[in-house]
XYZ file of C-alpha atoms in Angstrom:
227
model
C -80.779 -15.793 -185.679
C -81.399 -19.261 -182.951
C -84.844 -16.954 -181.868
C -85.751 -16.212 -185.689
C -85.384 -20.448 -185.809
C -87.348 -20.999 -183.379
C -90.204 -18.240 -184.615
C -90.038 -19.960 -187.858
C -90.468 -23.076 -186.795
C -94.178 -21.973 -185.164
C -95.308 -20.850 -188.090
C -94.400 -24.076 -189.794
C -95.944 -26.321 -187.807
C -99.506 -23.568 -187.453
C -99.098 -23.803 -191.335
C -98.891 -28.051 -191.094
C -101.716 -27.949 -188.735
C -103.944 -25.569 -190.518
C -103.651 -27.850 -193.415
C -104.592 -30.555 -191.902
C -107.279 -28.984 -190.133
C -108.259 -27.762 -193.753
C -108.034 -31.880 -195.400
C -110.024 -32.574 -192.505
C -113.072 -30.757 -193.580
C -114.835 -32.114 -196.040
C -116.090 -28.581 -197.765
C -113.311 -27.239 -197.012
C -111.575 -25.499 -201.060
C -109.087 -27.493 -202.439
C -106.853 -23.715 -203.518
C -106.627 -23.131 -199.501
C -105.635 -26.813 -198.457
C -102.738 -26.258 -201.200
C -101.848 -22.882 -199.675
C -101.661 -23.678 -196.414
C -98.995 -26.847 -197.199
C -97.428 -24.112 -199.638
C -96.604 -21.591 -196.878
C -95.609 -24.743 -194.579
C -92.830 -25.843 -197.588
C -91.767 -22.368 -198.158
C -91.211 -21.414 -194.437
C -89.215 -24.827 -194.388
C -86.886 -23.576 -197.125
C -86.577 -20.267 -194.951
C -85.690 -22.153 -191.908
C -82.769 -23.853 -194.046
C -81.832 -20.862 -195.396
C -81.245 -19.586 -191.220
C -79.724 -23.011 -190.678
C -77.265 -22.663 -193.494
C -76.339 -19.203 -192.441
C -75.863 -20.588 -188.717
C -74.042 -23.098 -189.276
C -71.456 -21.478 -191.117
C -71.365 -18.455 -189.546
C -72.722 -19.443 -185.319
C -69.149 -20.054 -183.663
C -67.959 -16.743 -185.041
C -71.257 -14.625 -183.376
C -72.408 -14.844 -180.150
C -76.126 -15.818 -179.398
C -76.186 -12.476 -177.112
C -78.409 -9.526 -178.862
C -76.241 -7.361 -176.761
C -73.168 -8.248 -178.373
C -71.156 -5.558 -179.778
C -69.025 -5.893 -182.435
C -66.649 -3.704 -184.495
C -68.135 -3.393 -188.345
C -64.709 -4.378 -189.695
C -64.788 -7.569 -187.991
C -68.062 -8.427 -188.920
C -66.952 -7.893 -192.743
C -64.077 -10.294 -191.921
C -66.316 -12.887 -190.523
C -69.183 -12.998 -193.324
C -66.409 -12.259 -196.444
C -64.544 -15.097 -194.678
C -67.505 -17.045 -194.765
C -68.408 -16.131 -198.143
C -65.266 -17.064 -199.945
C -64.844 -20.229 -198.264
C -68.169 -20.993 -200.143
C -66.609 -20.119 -203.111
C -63.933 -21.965 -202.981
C -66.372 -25.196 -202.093
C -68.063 -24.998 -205.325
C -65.472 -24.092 -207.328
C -65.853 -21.321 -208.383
C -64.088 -18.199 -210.285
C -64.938 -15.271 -207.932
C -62.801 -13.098 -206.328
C -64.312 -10.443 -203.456
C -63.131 -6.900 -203.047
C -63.910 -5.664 -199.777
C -63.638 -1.354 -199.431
C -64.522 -0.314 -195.917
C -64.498 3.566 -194.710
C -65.776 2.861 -191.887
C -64.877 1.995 -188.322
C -67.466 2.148 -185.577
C -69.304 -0.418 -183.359
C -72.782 -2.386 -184.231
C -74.793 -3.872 -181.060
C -77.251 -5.854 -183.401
C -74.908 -7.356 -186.066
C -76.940 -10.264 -186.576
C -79.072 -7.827 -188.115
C -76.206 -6.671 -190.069
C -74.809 -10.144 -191.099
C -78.338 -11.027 -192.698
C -78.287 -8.403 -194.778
C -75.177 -8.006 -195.945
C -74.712 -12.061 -195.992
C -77.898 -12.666 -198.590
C -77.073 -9.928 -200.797
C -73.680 -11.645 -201.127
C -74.498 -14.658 -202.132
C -77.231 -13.263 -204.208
C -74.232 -12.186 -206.380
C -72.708 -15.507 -205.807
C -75.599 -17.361 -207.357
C -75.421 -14.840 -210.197
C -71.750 -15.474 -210.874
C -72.699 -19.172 -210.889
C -71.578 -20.238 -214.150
C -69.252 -17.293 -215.157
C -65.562 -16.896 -215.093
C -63.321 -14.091 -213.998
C -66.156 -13.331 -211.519
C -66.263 -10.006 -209.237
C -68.002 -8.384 -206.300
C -66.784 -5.465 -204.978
C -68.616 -4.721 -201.397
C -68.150 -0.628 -200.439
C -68.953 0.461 -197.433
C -69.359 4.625 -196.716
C -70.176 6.906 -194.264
C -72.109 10.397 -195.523
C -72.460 11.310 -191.747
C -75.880 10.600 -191.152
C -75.789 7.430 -193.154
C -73.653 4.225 -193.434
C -73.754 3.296 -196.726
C -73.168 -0.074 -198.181
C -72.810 -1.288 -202.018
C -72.281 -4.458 -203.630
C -71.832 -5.244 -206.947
C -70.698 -8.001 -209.096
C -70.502 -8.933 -212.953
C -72.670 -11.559 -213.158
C -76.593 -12.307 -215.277
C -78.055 -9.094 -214.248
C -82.085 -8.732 -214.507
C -84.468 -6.848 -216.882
C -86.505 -3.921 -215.681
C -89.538 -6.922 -214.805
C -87.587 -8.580 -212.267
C -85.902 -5.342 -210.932
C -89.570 -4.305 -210.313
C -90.107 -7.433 -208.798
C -87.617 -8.326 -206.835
C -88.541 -7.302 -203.291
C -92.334 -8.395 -203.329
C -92.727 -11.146 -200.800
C -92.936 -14.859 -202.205
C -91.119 -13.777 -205.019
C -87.835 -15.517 -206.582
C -85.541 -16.448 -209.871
C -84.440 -19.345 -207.820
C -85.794 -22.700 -208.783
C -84.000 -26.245 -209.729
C -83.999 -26.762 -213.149
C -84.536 -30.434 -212.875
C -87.395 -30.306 -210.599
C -88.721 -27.334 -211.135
C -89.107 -26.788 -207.475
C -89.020 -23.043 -206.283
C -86.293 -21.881 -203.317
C -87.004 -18.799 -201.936
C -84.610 -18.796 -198.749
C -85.032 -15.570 -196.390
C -85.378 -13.607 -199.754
C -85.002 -10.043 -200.492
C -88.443 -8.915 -199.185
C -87.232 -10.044 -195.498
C -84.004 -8.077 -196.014
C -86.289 -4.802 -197.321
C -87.950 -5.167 -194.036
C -84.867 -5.588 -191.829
C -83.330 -2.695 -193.805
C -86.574 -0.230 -193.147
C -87.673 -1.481 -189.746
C -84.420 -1.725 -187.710
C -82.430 0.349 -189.526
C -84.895 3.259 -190.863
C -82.698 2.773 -193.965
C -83.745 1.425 -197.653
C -82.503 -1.087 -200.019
C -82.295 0.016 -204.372
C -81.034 -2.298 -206.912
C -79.628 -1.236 -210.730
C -79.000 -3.929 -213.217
C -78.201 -4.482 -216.822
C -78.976 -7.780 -218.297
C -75.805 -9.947 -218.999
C -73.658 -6.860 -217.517
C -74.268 -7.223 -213.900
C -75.955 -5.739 -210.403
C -75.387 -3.055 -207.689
C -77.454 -3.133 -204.565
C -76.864 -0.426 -202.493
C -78.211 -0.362 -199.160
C -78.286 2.666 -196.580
C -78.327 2.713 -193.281
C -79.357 5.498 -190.639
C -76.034 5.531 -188.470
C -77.699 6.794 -185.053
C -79.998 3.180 -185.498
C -77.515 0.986 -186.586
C -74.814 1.807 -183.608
C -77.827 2.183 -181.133
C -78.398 -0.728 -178.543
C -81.401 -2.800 -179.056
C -84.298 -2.392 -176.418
């Protein structure tokens, strides 16, 4: 996660100086001038979004890619993480954790994104609900590790289900402002889901009823050292 920061924070500041490379030029179109600063702000809202996550969950992980850690632990650590969160903000949410599964995971970091945004993607859909619930399931079909997690919270139409992995896209925005957070975002976890893990990501909601993502993992690549 400390390399992603610093990766991040390159393609803020190319972003910052593109722009001003771009206000520089006098022909240069006012739409790319206001792209380049929008990519800048957005990548700035990812890097919080890695901060956040680092902060709260850095003395638990080591900095070490080669770290290996048991996946039962690494549940303890984000749910820990997660519910403290909770508890911050007040709100009515209780976790259910189900884990099959006991076996050891050299890139958790990798892990802890994923399963660490999709959890408080159901936290921010609990947000003003009572009696709130995610249950997080974790299986193993042999080939396969298989994680779920679903809560009772807004749910989405079929739109933003079809929606809901393309990059850049988000339902998050402050009402007040009407300024748009996008955070890592589901189209970074897609990618860490496909390319590390040969795996893939689904989602099934019902409007006002609630959400299930289930994610699955190829076992031999998720218990595999990194190169």
């Amino acid at each position: 996660m400390r390399k992603n920061i610093a990766e991040i924070e390159n393609v803020m500041k190319n972003a910052y100086l593109l722009n001003q490379n771009l206000q520089a030029e006098s022909n240069a179109d006012r739409k790319d001038k206001d792209m380049a600063l929008s990519i800048a702000r957005d990548v700035h809202e990812i890097k919080k979004d890695y901060q956040n996550v680092i902060s709260g969950l850095g003395d638990y992980f080591s900095d070490s890619n080669d770290a290996n850690m048991q996946l039962a632990d690494i549940l303890k650590v984000v749910i820990g993480y997660v519910r403290e969160t909770i508890k911050n903000k007040h709100q009515d949410i209780l976790i259910e954790v189900h884990n099959q599964v006991d076996l050891v995971v050299p890139s958790h970091y990798y892990l802890v994104s994923i399963i660490s945004n999709l959890l408080f993607n159901s936290v921010d859909a609990l947000k003003d609900r009572s009696n709130g619930l995610i249950r997080l399931t974790v299986a193993d079909d042999l080939k396969n590790i298989i994680i779920s997690i679903h809560d009772n919270g807004i749910g989405m139409d079929a739109e933003t289900q079809s929606r809901i992995f393309q990059p850049g896209f988000t339902t998050k925005f402050d009402e007040n402002t009407g300024d748009v957070y996008r955070g890592i975002g589901l189209s970074h976890v897609r990618i860490i889901v496909e390319e590390q893990f040969g795996g893939k990501i689904s989602v099934q909601s019902i409007p006002n009823k609630g959400t299930t993502f289930q994610v699955i993992l190829n076992k031999q690549r998720l218990t595999q050292r990194e190169e």
